[in-house]
XYZ file of C-alpha atoms in Angstrom:
776
model
C 167.994 114.158 142.540
C 164.541 113.132 143.757
C 162.744 110.398 141.852
C 159.793 111.557 139.742
C 157.199 109.127 138.463
C 156.530 109.281 134.733
C 153.012 107.882 135.044
C 150.804 110.917 134.504
C 153.740 113.176 133.636
C 153.789 115.733 130.834
C 156.543 114.496 128.505
C 157.462 115.235 124.919
C 156.565 112.606 122.349
C 159.446 110.282 121.500
C 158.165 109.975 117.929
C 158.204 113.650 117.003
C 161.880 114.567 116.359
C 162.189 111.975 113.610
C 158.854 112.789 112.012
C 159.046 116.573 112.046
C 162.570 116.544 110.612
C 161.446 114.528 107.597
C 163.022 111.227 108.636
C 159.787 109.259 108.668
C 159.711 106.010 106.700
C 156.530 105.658 104.634
C 155.561 102.984 102.131
C 155.231 105.475 99.301
C 158.891 106.462 99.661
C 160.198 102.940 99.012
C 162.197 102.228 95.854
C 163.640 98.809 95.033
C 165.662 97.514 92.065
C 163.429 96.241 89.280
C 160.300 97.686 90.874
C 157.147 97.749 88.793
C 154.531 100.399 89.488
C 150.864 99.480 89.441
C 147.898 101.591 88.379
C 144.390 100.222 88.540
C 141.616 100.526 85.991
C 138.429 101.158 87.930
C 134.772 100.931 87.037
C 133.045 104.211 86.196
C 129.686 102.514 86.767
C 128.022 101.692 90.092
C 126.596 98.453 88.708
C 127.558 96.813 85.436
C 128.559 93.656 83.615
C 132.169 93.606 82.447
C 131.908 92.293 78.899
C 135.438 92.610 77.577
C 138.765 94.329 78.199
C 141.021 95.467 75.346
C 144.507 96.233 76.689
C 146.381 96.123 73.377
C 147.024 99.869 73.201
C 148.221 99.980 76.805
C 150.510 96.973 76.384
C 152.103 98.551 73.328
C 153.200 101.632 75.271
C 156.953 101.756 76.063
C 157.693 100.767 79.646
C 154.472 98.820 80.161
C 155.153 95.305 81.371
C 151.650 93.851 81.406
C 147.948 94.401 82.002
C 146.334 92.000 84.467
C 142.604 91.186 84.497
C 140.369 89.561 87.044
C 140.595 86.181 85.352
C 144.384 86.435 85.574
C 144.405 87.263 89.275
C 141.906 84.515 90.094
C 144.579 81.995 89.048
C 146.971 83.454 91.613
C 144.829 83.994 94.713
C 141.425 83.505 96.235
C 138.591 86.010 96.735
C 138.617 88.786 99.293
C 137.873 87.648 102.855
C 134.547 88.592 104.381
C 134.605 90.747 107.494
C 138.110 92.131 106.955
C 137.056 95.556 108.185
C 137.878 95.046 111.843
C 135.468 96.396 114.461
C 132.043 94.808 114.344
C 133.148 91.871 112.219
C 132.444 89.407 115.031
C 128.963 90.786 115.603
C 127.506 88.518 112.899
C 128.066 85.344 114.895
C 124.896 83.258 114.820
C 123.167 85.315 112.137
C 121.974 83.626 108.951
C 123.825 85.647 106.313
C 125.350 84.828 102.946
C 128.954 85.780 102.232
C 129.321 87.888 99.101
C 132.836 88.590 97.963
C 134.882 89.349 94.872
C 138.439 88.893 93.679
C 141.062 91.614 94.173
C 140.516 92.422 90.510
C 136.848 91.958 89.750
C 135.364 90.294 86.705
C 131.843 89.445 85.602
C 130.028 92.105 87.632
C 131.115 95.347 89.307
C 129.026 96.809 92.105
C 130.372 100.284 92.846
C 132.210 103.131 91.179
C 135.924 102.626 91.768
C 135.883 98.832 91.806
C 139.034 97.435 90.180
C 138.724 95.665 86.814
C 142.367 95.633 85.642
C 145.897 96.412 86.788
C 148.636 97.975 84.686
C 152.286 97.226 85.486
C 154.861 99.721 84.243
C 158.343 101.028 84.940
C 157.088 104.270 86.496
C 153.981 105.358 88.350
C 153.184 108.075 85.804
C 153.488 105.677 82.892
C 151.242 103.163 84.639
C 148.554 105.810 85.104
C 148.779 106.877 81.470
C 148.560 103.284 80.293
C 145.576 102.594 82.529
C 143.660 105.332 80.747
C 144.356 103.528 77.459
C 142.717 100.282 78.573
C 139.325 99.921 76.901
C 136.625 98.187 78.936
C 133.204 97.365 77.509
C 130.434 97.416 80.128
C 126.730 96.742 80.141
C 125.329 99.127 82.753
C 122.793 97.632 85.166
C 120.199 99.371 87.349
C 121.767 100.539 90.601
C 120.474 100.628 94.170
C 122.031 103.772 95.628
C 119.767 105.144 98.356
C 119.814 102.802 101.355
C 116.132 103.194 102.171
C 115.038 102.638 98.585
C 117.432 99.685 98.298
C 115.316 97.792 100.868
C 112.299 97.786 98.610
C 111.205 94.490 97.104
C 111.500 95.878 93.562
C 114.921 97.509 94.066
C 117.775 96.331 91.815
C 119.511 93.490 93.654
C 123.267 93.438 94.054
C 123.393 89.666 94.491
C 121.041 87.372 92.619
C 120.963 84.730 95.358
C 119.217 87.151 97.739
C 115.520 87.932 97.931
C 116.340 91.541 98.831
C 119.331 93.790 99.491
C 119.023 93.390 103.254
C 122.176 91.628 104.418
C 120.815 91.007 107.919
C 118.488 92.519 110.505
C 119.494 93.114 114.106
C 116.686 93.243 116.665
C 116.429 93.801 120.395
C 113.188 93.754 122.356
C 113.228 94.126 126.135
C 110.095 94.821 128.176
C 106.611 95.806 127.036
C 107.172 98.698 124.657
C 103.532 98.932 123.586
C 102.404 99.414 127.197
C 105.133 101.952 127.918
C 104.184 104.064 124.928
C 100.463 103.759 125.664
C 101.009 105.042 129.203
C 103.513 107.769 128.318
C 102.955 111.387 129.294
C 104.291 112.225 125.843
C 105.850 110.441 122.904
C 108.808 112.261 121.342
C 109.757 111.280 117.781
C 112.610 112.311 115.509
C 114.093 111.120 112.220
C 117.870 111.539 112.050
C 120.520 111.062 109.397
C 124.092 109.957 110.021
C 125.705 110.842 106.715
C 128.525 108.969 105.015
C 132.045 110.127 105.778
C 135.461 109.546 104.247
C 138.530 108.821 106.369
C 140.830 111.282 104.560
C 143.955 110.290 106.487
C 146.908 112.521 105.741
C 148.676 109.580 104.107
C 146.565 107.526 101.747
C 146.915 103.778 101.430
C 150.090 102.400 99.869
C 151.549 98.938 99.211
C 154.965 97.589 98.274
C 155.306 93.820 97.841
C 158.408 91.882 96.913
C 159.411 88.207 96.839
C 161.940 86.599 99.132
C 165.039 86.194 96.927
C 166.072 83.030 98.789
C 162.780 81.174 98.877
C 159.045 81.219 98.295
C 158.396 83.864 100.933
C 156.899 87.298 100.472
C 157.317 90.676 102.150
C 154.516 93.228 102.036
C 154.943 96.793 103.269
C 151.510 98.348 103.652
C 149.966 101.370 105.309
C 147.802 99.347 107.661
C 146.552 99.511 111.234
C 146.706 95.739 111.702
C 149.763 93.963 110.205
C 149.076 90.527 111.675
C 145.460 90.648 110.502
C 146.650 91.569 107.020
C 149.196 88.748 107.060
C 146.521 86.230 108.014
C 144.224 87.357 105.214
C 146.991 87.316 102.616
C 148.079 83.839 103.690
C 144.521 82.605 103.246
C 144.087 84.240 99.845
C 147.497 83.240 98.476
C 147.286 79.763 99.989
C 150.575 80.292 101.835
C 151.632 79.613 105.398
C 151.660 82.675 107.624
C 155.361 82.264 108.380
C 156.062 82.618 104.653
C 154.672 86.160 104.654
C 156.151 89.150 106.411
C 153.895 92.197 106.683
C 155.400 95.504 107.750
C 153.545 98.684 108.653
C 156.282 101.347 108.840
C 155.314 104.911 109.695
C 151.601 105.236 108.934
C 150.175 108.702 108.420
C 146.842 108.228 110.106
C 144.153 105.628 109.670
C 140.970 106.378 111.660
C 139.710 102.859 111.012
C 139.811 102.867 107.216
C 143.199 101.109 107.193
C 142.016 98.049 109.108
C 142.175 94.778 107.230
C 143.278 93.709 103.794
C 142.256 95.618 100.648
C 142.145 94.404 97.032
C 145.279 96.405 96.251
C 147.221 94.609 99.021
C 146.251 91.205 97.680
C 146.763 92.073 94.017
C 150.286 93.389 94.559
C 151.222 90.475 96.794
C 149.982 87.946 94.243
C 151.743 89.689 91.358
C 155.018 90.090 93.246
C 155.008 86.421 94.094
C 154.062 85.328 90.588
C 156.411 87.610 88.626
C 159.231 87.564 91.198
C 159.469 91.356 91.059
C 158.828 94.193 93.524
C 155.465 95.936 93.054
C 154.410 99.397 94.233
C 151.099 101.228 94.412
C 150.327 104.536 96.105
C 146.733 105.691 96.402
C 145.633 108.971 94.875
C 143.127 111.141 96.709
C 140.337 110.479 94.210
C 140.988 106.758 94.587
C 140.777 107.242 98.333
C 137.333 108.783 98.037
C 135.957 105.980 95.856
C 137.867 102.831 96.828
C 138.807 103.208 100.493
C 135.967 102.268 102.808
C 133.617 104.957 104.084
C 132.108 105.373 107.524
C 128.700 106.020 109.140
C 125.859 105.997 106.567
C 122.668 105.462 108.568
C 119.148 106.793 108.932
C 117.398 106.386 112.280
C 113.751 106.796 113.264
C 113.463 107.104 117.046
C 110.607 107.463 119.508
C 110.848 107.914 123.265
C 108.060 107.368 125.800
C 108.577 109.959 128.534
C 107.181 111.113 131.859
C 106.411 114.751 132.633
C 109.821 115.260 134.264
C 111.636 113.952 131.173
C 112.295 110.431 132.430
C 112.461 108.071 129.448
C 110.514 104.881 130.112
C 110.966 103.248 126.702
C 112.928 103.707 123.493
C 111.817 102.473 120.082
C 114.001 102.771 117.013
C 114.361 101.543 113.450
C 117.707 102.174 111.806
C 118.624 101.591 108.188
C 122.369 101.100 107.814
C 124.183 101.272 104.498
C 126.947 98.646 104.250
C 127.813 99.447 100.637
C 128.556 96.929 97.914
C 130.372 94.260 99.953
C 130.070 93.068 103.565
C 133.494 94.200 104.726
C 132.195 95.152 108.175
C 128.518 94.300 107.942
C 128.251 93.689 111.689
C 129.381 97.196 112.547
C 125.868 98.740 112.671
C 124.998 96.189 115.359
C 127.294 98.172 117.663
C 124.965 101.136 117.177
C 122.090 99.073 118.517
C 124.155 97.768 121.400
C 125.022 101.331 122.493
C 121.574 102.798 121.797
C 120.716 103.695 125.416
C 123.923 105.636 125.986
C 124.482 106.752 129.582
C 120.799 106.485 130.462
C 118.724 104.017 132.458
C 116.064 103.144 129.902
C 114.347 99.891 130.893
C 112.309 99.105 127.769
C 113.749 98.728 124.268
C 112.220 97.902 120.898
C 114.954 98.260 118.298
C 115.576 97.087 114.744
C 118.494 97.672 112.393
C 118.360 96.707 108.713
C 121.838 96.397 107.194
C 121.489 97.011 103.479
C 123.621 96.496 100.396
C 123.893 99.454 98.002
C 125.887 100.094 94.845
C 128.339 102.312 96.676
C 131.780 102.049 98.242
C 131.687 99.576 101.160
C 131.147 101.013 104.633
C 133.418 99.926 107.477
C 135.102 101.365 110.557
C 135.669 105.096 110.897
C 136.701 106.708 114.202
C 134.154 105.346 116.646
C 132.627 102.736 114.327
C 128.968 102.447 115.284
C 129.250 104.212 118.625
C 129.168 107.826 117.314
C 125.968 106.979 115.492
C 124.387 105.674 118.697
C 125.508 108.701 120.697
C 124.163 111.041 118.048
C 120.723 109.420 118.102
C 120.284 109.227 121.862
C 121.738 112.672 122.563
C 119.550 114.288 119.939
C 116.594 112.490 121.517
C 117.464 113.849 124.965
C 117.426 117.375 123.570
C 114.203 116.607 121.717
C 112.602 115.473 124.994
C 113.739 118.685 126.666
C 112.437 120.802 123.768
C 109.058 119.085 123.538
C 108.489 119.257 127.306
C 109.950 122.735 127.792
C 112.626 121.456 130.195
C 116.310 122.241 130.668
C 118.467 119.926 128.558
C 120.995 119.411 131.352
C 118.343 118.450 133.895
C 116.645 115.990 131.540
C 119.953 114.189 131.225
C 120.541 114.150 134.966
C 117.190 112.537 135.772
C 117.956 109.745 133.295
C 121.592 108.948 134.182
C 122.530 105.448 135.311
C 123.409 105.908 139.023
C 127.034 105.142 139.962
C 126.025 102.595 142.609
C 124.507 100.370 139.900
C 127.849 99.602 138.205
C 128.775 97.227 136.736
C 125.557 97.897 134.840
C 123.985 95.520 132.343
C 122.153 97.533 129.696
C 118.969 96.196 128.084
C 120.759 96.233 124.714
C 123.483 93.866 125.910
C 126.724 95.593 127.020
C 127.992 95.366 130.586
C 129.271 98.832 131.540
C 132.295 98.484 133.803
C 132.297 101.768 135.733
C 130.897 105.257 135.425
C 129.976 108.419 137.286
C 128.046 110.287 134.650
C 126.496 112.943 136.868
C 129.888 113.885 138.302
C 131.184 114.619 134.794
C 128.029 116.611 134.014
C 128.298 118.668 137.193
C 131.905 119.504 136.436
C 130.990 120.505 132.869
C 128.263 122.848 134.118
C 130.769 124.373 136.503
C 133.716 124.931 134.141
C 131.491 126.347 131.394
C 129.559 128.713 133.685
C 126.401 127.319 132.128
C 124.035 129.699 133.917
C 125.904 132.707 132.549
C 125.700 131.214 129.053
C 121.923 130.826 129.436
C 121.680 134.479 130.449
C 123.738 135.553 127.438
C 121.526 133.437 125.179
C 118.391 135.106 126.556
C 119.909 138.548 126.013
C 120.745 137.796 122.397
C 117.300 136.399 121.715
C 115.767 139.581 123.067
C 118.022 141.665 120.819
C 117.101 139.514 117.817
C 113.382 139.887 118.568
C 113.877 143.641 118.771
C 115.471 143.697 115.336
C 119.007 144.336 116.530
C 121.776 142.630 114.536
C 123.106 139.753 116.631
C 124.358 136.236 116.243
C 122.051 133.708 117.869
C 123.673 131.660 120.636
C 123.132 127.917 120.955
C 124.153 125.564 123.757
C 124.469 121.870 123.028
C 125.129 119.084 125.515
C 126.215 115.553 124.797
C 126.871 112.937 127.446
C 128.438 109.925 125.817
C 129.641 106.452 126.627
C 131.463 104.257 124.144
C 132.891 100.752 124.067
C 136.589 100.124 123.630
C 139.271 97.562 124.376
C 138.248 94.989 121.786
C 139.975 91.613 122.159
C 140.452 88.825 121.877
C 143.947 89.650 123.199
C 147.020 91.798 122.808
C 150.698 91.061 123.262
C 153.977 92.589 124.367
C 157.594 91.532 124.705
C 159.812 93.415 127.151
C 163.533 92.844 126.724
C 166.125 94.413 128.997
C 169.363 94.553 127.036
C 172.749 93.864 128.717
C 173.409 97.607 129.024
C 170.139 98.261 130.870
C 168.318 99.755 127.915
C 164.893 98.290 127.186
C 163.285 97.211 123.934
C 159.532 96.695 123.784
C 157.893 94.785 120.954
C 154.137 95.338 120.821
C 151.444 93.547 118.845
C 149.565 96.822 118.453
C 150.442 99.025 115.487
C 150.258 102.751 116.257
C 149.871 105.264 113.446
C 150.128 108.662 115.077
C 148.752 108.058 118.579
C 152.089 108.429 120.399
C 152.076 104.938 121.847
C 155.861 104.699 121.904
C 155.881 107.580 124.370
C 153.200 106.123 126.617
C 154.768 102.662 126.692
C 158.169 104.163 127.489
C 156.620 106.051 130.409
C 155.156 102.827 131.796
C 158.407 100.881 131.381
C 160.452 103.643 132.962
C 158.089 103.940 135.902
C 157.547 100.256 136.604
C 160.936 98.791 135.701
C 163.441 101.535 136.475
C 164.750 102.140 132.949
C 165.702 105.589 131.753
C 162.852 107.008 129.653
C 165.239 107.982 126.847
C 166.658 104.462 126.761
C 163.360 102.702 126.105
C 162.772 101.798 122.460
C 159.374 100.553 121.268
C 159.038 98.567 118.065
C 155.819 97.670 116.270
C 154.282 96.855 112.921
C 156.607 94.086 111.719
C 155.196 90.561 111.872
C 158.752 89.165 111.658
C 159.732 90.421 115.110
C 156.611 91.437 117.027
C 154.443 88.968 118.948
C 151.107 88.064 117.399
C 148.785 91.022 117.874
C 145.468 92.479 116.794
C 146.633 95.948 115.771
C 145.411 99.413 116.631
C 141.680 100.126 116.453
C 138.750 100.608 118.796
C 140.763 102.618 121.361
C 142.420 99.380 122.461
C 146.172 100.046 122.378
C 146.665 101.214 125.960
C 143.676 99.451 127.506
C 144.638 96.042 126.081
C 148.162 96.459 124.707
C 149.144 98.303 127.887
C 147.743 95.407 129.902
C 150.031 92.992 128.052
C 152.946 95.359 128.594
C 152.356 95.573 132.348
C 152.072 91.802 132.687
C 155.357 91.342 130.795
C 156.987 94.018 132.973
C 155.793 92.220 136.098
C 157.568 89.035 135.017
C 160.779 90.877 134.144
C 160.699 92.854 137.392
C 160.179 89.715 139.464
C 163.283 88.203 137.883
C 165.177 91.466 138.319
C 164.362 91.381 142.036
C 165.931 87.916 142.320
C 169.099 89.072 140.571
C 169.172 92.230 142.683
C 168.912 90.110 145.832
C 171.884 88.060 144.650
C 173.889 91.246 144.044
C 172.897 92.668 147.442
C 173.469 89.359 149.202
C 169.927 89.416 150.517
C 166.874 87.222 150.365
C 164.589 87.930 147.384
C 161.750 88.322 149.909
C 163.613 91.274 151.414
C 164.198 93.155 148.136
C 161.669 95.527 146.618
C 161.492 97.855 143.631
C 160.629 101.447 144.501
C 161.302 104.833 142.959
C 163.438 103.506 140.149
C 165.761 101.298 142.212
C 165.895 97.796 143.652
C 166.773 97.866 147.336
C 166.548 95.993 150.584
C 163.394 96.801 152.560
C 164.057 99.585 155.013
C 167.485 100.298 153.498
C 167.017 102.409 150.349
C 170.739 103.194 150.274
C 171.491 99.506 149.800
C 170.324 99.351 146.210
C 171.175 98.469 142.631
C 169.935 99.860 139.329
C 168.374 98.094 136.374
C 171.613 98.618 134.459
C 173.568 96.731 137.092
C 170.988 93.960 137.165
C 170.946 93.646 133.363
C 174.717 93.388 133.181
C 174.634 90.467 135.600
C 171.592 88.850 133.887
C 173.633 88.048 130.802
C 176.415 86.227 132.637
C 176.789 82.855 134.310
C 177.108 84.450 137.745
C 173.492 83.918 138.729
C 171.636 81.963 141.412
C 170.970 78.376 140.471
C 167.225 78.917 140.054
C 167.605 81.948 137.760
C 168.077 81.513 134.006
C 170.174 83.894 131.936
C 168.594 86.828 130.146
C 165.987 89.364 131.178
C 162.916 89.393 128.989
C 159.318 88.199 128.830
C 156.438 87.933 126.376
C 152.872 88.138 127.634
C 149.387 88.150 126.147
C 146.583 90.041 127.862
C 143.004 88.907 127.289
C 140.319 91.276 128.598
C 137.370 89.797 130.473
C 134.915 92.354 129.072
C 134.844 95.492 126.967
C 135.653 98.827 128.608
C 133.443 101.909 128.571
C 134.956 105.421 128.673
C 132.528 108.305 128.988
C 132.271 112.059 129.234
C 130.193 115.208 128.962
C 130.597 117.903 126.305
C 129.113 121.363 125.818
C 129.296 123.151 122.475
C 128.559 126.860 122.247
C 127.761 128.061 118.727
C 126.839 131.319 117.073
C 124.420 131.222 114.141
C 124.056 134.036 111.636
C 120.311 134.048 110.969
C 120.766 135.960 107.702
C 123.184 133.499 106.106
C 122.840 130.279 108.121
C 126.557 130.290 108.876
C 127.540 128.473 112.069
C 130.595 129.286 114.154
C 131.732 127.157 117.091
C 132.462 129.889 119.619
C 133.423 127.775 122.651
C 133.782 124.098 123.400
C 134.064 122.429 126.812
C 134.819 118.774 127.529
C 134.985 116.602 130.616
C 136.289 113.224 129.460
C 136.818 110.191 131.681
C 139.347 107.648 130.419
C 140.479 106.511 133.843
C 144.050 107.318 134.944
C 145.971 109.331 132.351
C 149.433 107.955 131.620
C 150.354 110.836 129.303
C 148.092 113.888 129.673
C 149.678 115.567 126.646
C 148.750 112.672 124.400
C 145.240 112.506 125.851
C 144.754 116.186 125.027
C 145.987 115.556 121.489
C 143.550 112.686 121.020
C 140.690 114.825 122.330
C 141.598 117.718 120.020
C 141.726 115.434 116.992
C 138.504 113.694 117.939
C 136.727 117.015 118.352
C 137.927 118.152 114.926
C 136.461 115.073 113.244
C 133.238 115.113 115.238
C 132.656 118.799 114.551
C 133.540 118.099 110.926
C 130.673 115.613 110.714
C 128.263 118.006 112.382
C 128.976 120.966 110.117
C 130.994 120.152 107.010
C 131.760 116.625 105.845
C 129.620 114.359 103.657
C 130.188 111.760 100.973
C 127.501 112.490 98.385
C 126.283 110.200 95.608
C 124.035 111.117 92.716
C 120.843 109.167 92.188
C 122.636 107.042 89.573
C 125.530 106.122 91.865
C 128.198 108.604 90.808
C 130.204 110.077 93.670
C 129.815 113.860 93.692
C 132.291 114.526 96.506
C 135.186 112.647 94.979
C 137.981 115.100 95.706
C 138.962 117.626 98.349
C 137.496 120.312 96.101
C 134.086 118.783 96.855
C 134.499 117.055 100.230
C 134.626 119.800 102.854
C 137.134 119.174 105.625
C 137.288 121.523 108.618
C 140.301 123.798 108.991
C 142.073 124.956 112.125
C 140.373 128.340 111.917
C 136.965 126.628 112.173
C 137.664 125.746 115.807
C 137.889 127.749 119.022
C 140.368 127.028 121.782
C 139.047 123.892 123.438
C 138.628 123.857 127.207
C 139.467 120.352 128.406
C 138.884 118.858 131.832
C 138.468 115.412 133.295
C 137.059 113.078 135.859
C 138.873 109.849 136.657
C 136.962 106.592 137.056
C 139.249 103.556 136.741
C 138.137 100.318 135.156
C 138.720 97.076 137.038
C 139.325 95.250 133.749
C 143.019 95.926 133.120
C 146.115 96.358 135.294
C 146.403 100.113 134.676
C 142.733 100.936 135.236
C 142.781 102.875 131.955
C 140.075 103.371 129.352
C 140.457 104.354 125.702
C 140.434 107.988 124.567
C 141.156 107.817 120.820
C 137.531 107.865 119.691
C 135.766 109.372 122.687
C 135.778 113.025 121.617
C 134.447 112.127 118.181
C 131.574 110.256 119.821
C 130.580 113.241 121.936
C 131.204 116.212 119.680
C 128.887 115.589 116.735
C 125.683 115.512 118.821
C 126.895 118.388 121.008
C 127.355 120.701 118.021
C 124.130 119.554 116.345
C 122.209 120.139 119.566
C 123.772 123.577 119.901
C 122.721 124.672 116.403
C 119.142 123.520 116.910
C 119.104 125.119 120.375
C 120.153 128.434 118.827
C 117.090 128.302 116.585
C 114.607 126.545 118.858
C 112.808 129.777 119.796
C 112.083 130.199 116.072
C 110.374 126.807 115.930
C 113.278 124.808 114.473
C 113.310 121.279 115.910
C 115.497 119.336 113.470
C 118.195 119.862 110.837
C 120.076 117.058 109.156
C 123.841 116.958 109.518
C 126.080 118.265 108.130
C 124.493 121.559 109.089
C 125.767 123.540 106.137
C 124.728 127.197 105.890
C 122.099 126.497 103.237
C 120.378 123.860 105.384
C 120.428 126.112 108.416
C 119.125 129.076 106.417
C 116.294 126.984 104.960
C 115.387 125.701 108.425
C 115.187 129.269 109.743
C 113.012 130.458 106.890
C 110.873 127.330 106.833
C 110.150 127.326 110.578
């Protein structure tokens, strides 16, 4: 049978049979002898003093073991670490900021609805919840700063008394003479845009099980996390333990989208209690808890101005963004990424940008699919459409005159990033071709004529978005490749997938580059006891960085396999090569051995004198720079002018993530990213009242898109490799989310532009669209 490479092949996911037959292993399913179940008492106030806690009624209930307060937990562990929210945490280096933290169970002051003030331990989860409702807490409510723009004011209620204002830090970037550019502009285009708060709403909520080592002072923590080693490091710091005393395990994780990066108060509280009481502890998040206590994403308001020439060329960009970081600085540096990516795919020479990162009495804001980059793409892509609208130009052509030319890569942007590679116009040309853009324009004109004539018709809108995003965050990633004596292969990776299909992709690479049978490659992750030190899964880094570590480990194993093969073939190692799944003498493919034969010999004493026994390697890959995937999207929407209802009729994408190892998985990532990006554009929003109460605290109030809200997506690609990793690959996990929100928003406004509509805040719910139509 002819050899077929698995790199780029359509294969079925290795993970699926176990998951779809109900054999997944999730934290919430764990039951251990003597387990105590934890329910948390949470603040109903956005800002208050905690005066006293009366737990006598709860403690008297049968089955209740104890009620733990903040003062109790402070004796067992330290405060929560600052910057535990992953992406963007390192972007505060060099900034003069004050750390503001709290204990896993807060005392003294609470700063957002849902903050923990007590923990109830009971023999069942239901009993713990009932007992938690019996705990009486006396609060003194304090004035709350809820709106991010109002929270900046000098007279706004301050969250932390040691600060002169609620501004955590201000990011600035000034390049070139902005005043001159705007003074000499043909036109100045200005827009104010909102990036609303979002909730992660992973299918599985957070969950923790912690239990003590029965033979020593160690601790095991099972947690639904994206970054087990990061969580272990934080717990070791808080519990004042050595890292090798703590084992953190992320079993099957039902989605994360960024909100499961880093340690949470519940992780630390259960770990501390399990260690102290020498009993297993369990907590499983409820959906309302998820909406109030799991970090949110986005939450920005941007004011942008562009200085433009008559042909739409942007000569300068000025912006002032207010970013809501919530009550604690879990990922306070994340909005800086928005500033760094502010120019998008465009050659804009002059920048005058400011970002104020502001505390509010709301749930902390941290990473959510894209983490700072979707916000940047939304702003710049809305501005490109605004330029086209204000100048009466075609939106596609305005983008094309502003693209960074391919011959200028690697390209240093004025906001800081060094783009590795890109051919933005090629992706745009392909998008125009596959969508039959000219025919869509003709159909739009026909419908507008019918509408003007009073005929019932849905208005058609066309929305472009050309995005670039950063991925491949370091500082490193790791992999161990072990060929077993039978020729099967086990891979241990420092990344921690939670639905991406990484086991499949890694098995494809191992099979292709080492000669193992695809079905005989097992990938293990998520257990700090047996995986090499890793950074976890976030920022579209698993293949770009984790795959780099895997390839480097494979290279070492293959080099050793070649030496053993040469010994078996009685040839010089210089004369033996690996090709098409076998190790053979150059020019003599029939004189070959398989990996299974090599592995069998590797674990014997019948080896050359310079070859050690065994066949495995561990490698760490450290990227030189970040990596920048890109693409072009076109959304086609229909708007009912009578009701404001928006329907996504067609959606076209051309995404460039370099070579595609598993096209099926890439398509799945794009589909999921589009669903979440379209969800932000049309449906989703975390809403607070003026007094800090969350109004969208359940799935009855927080509108998620459904499958019937989407058309069939038309996906295509260009392929521009990066020189920054051995596979040439770029991330794809967040890319579609980055591009789809501005594409849909642009399409809705385009549908109504002939009526005089120039802006609508997202999410573009029917009421907002209807009001925009009737207020134009």
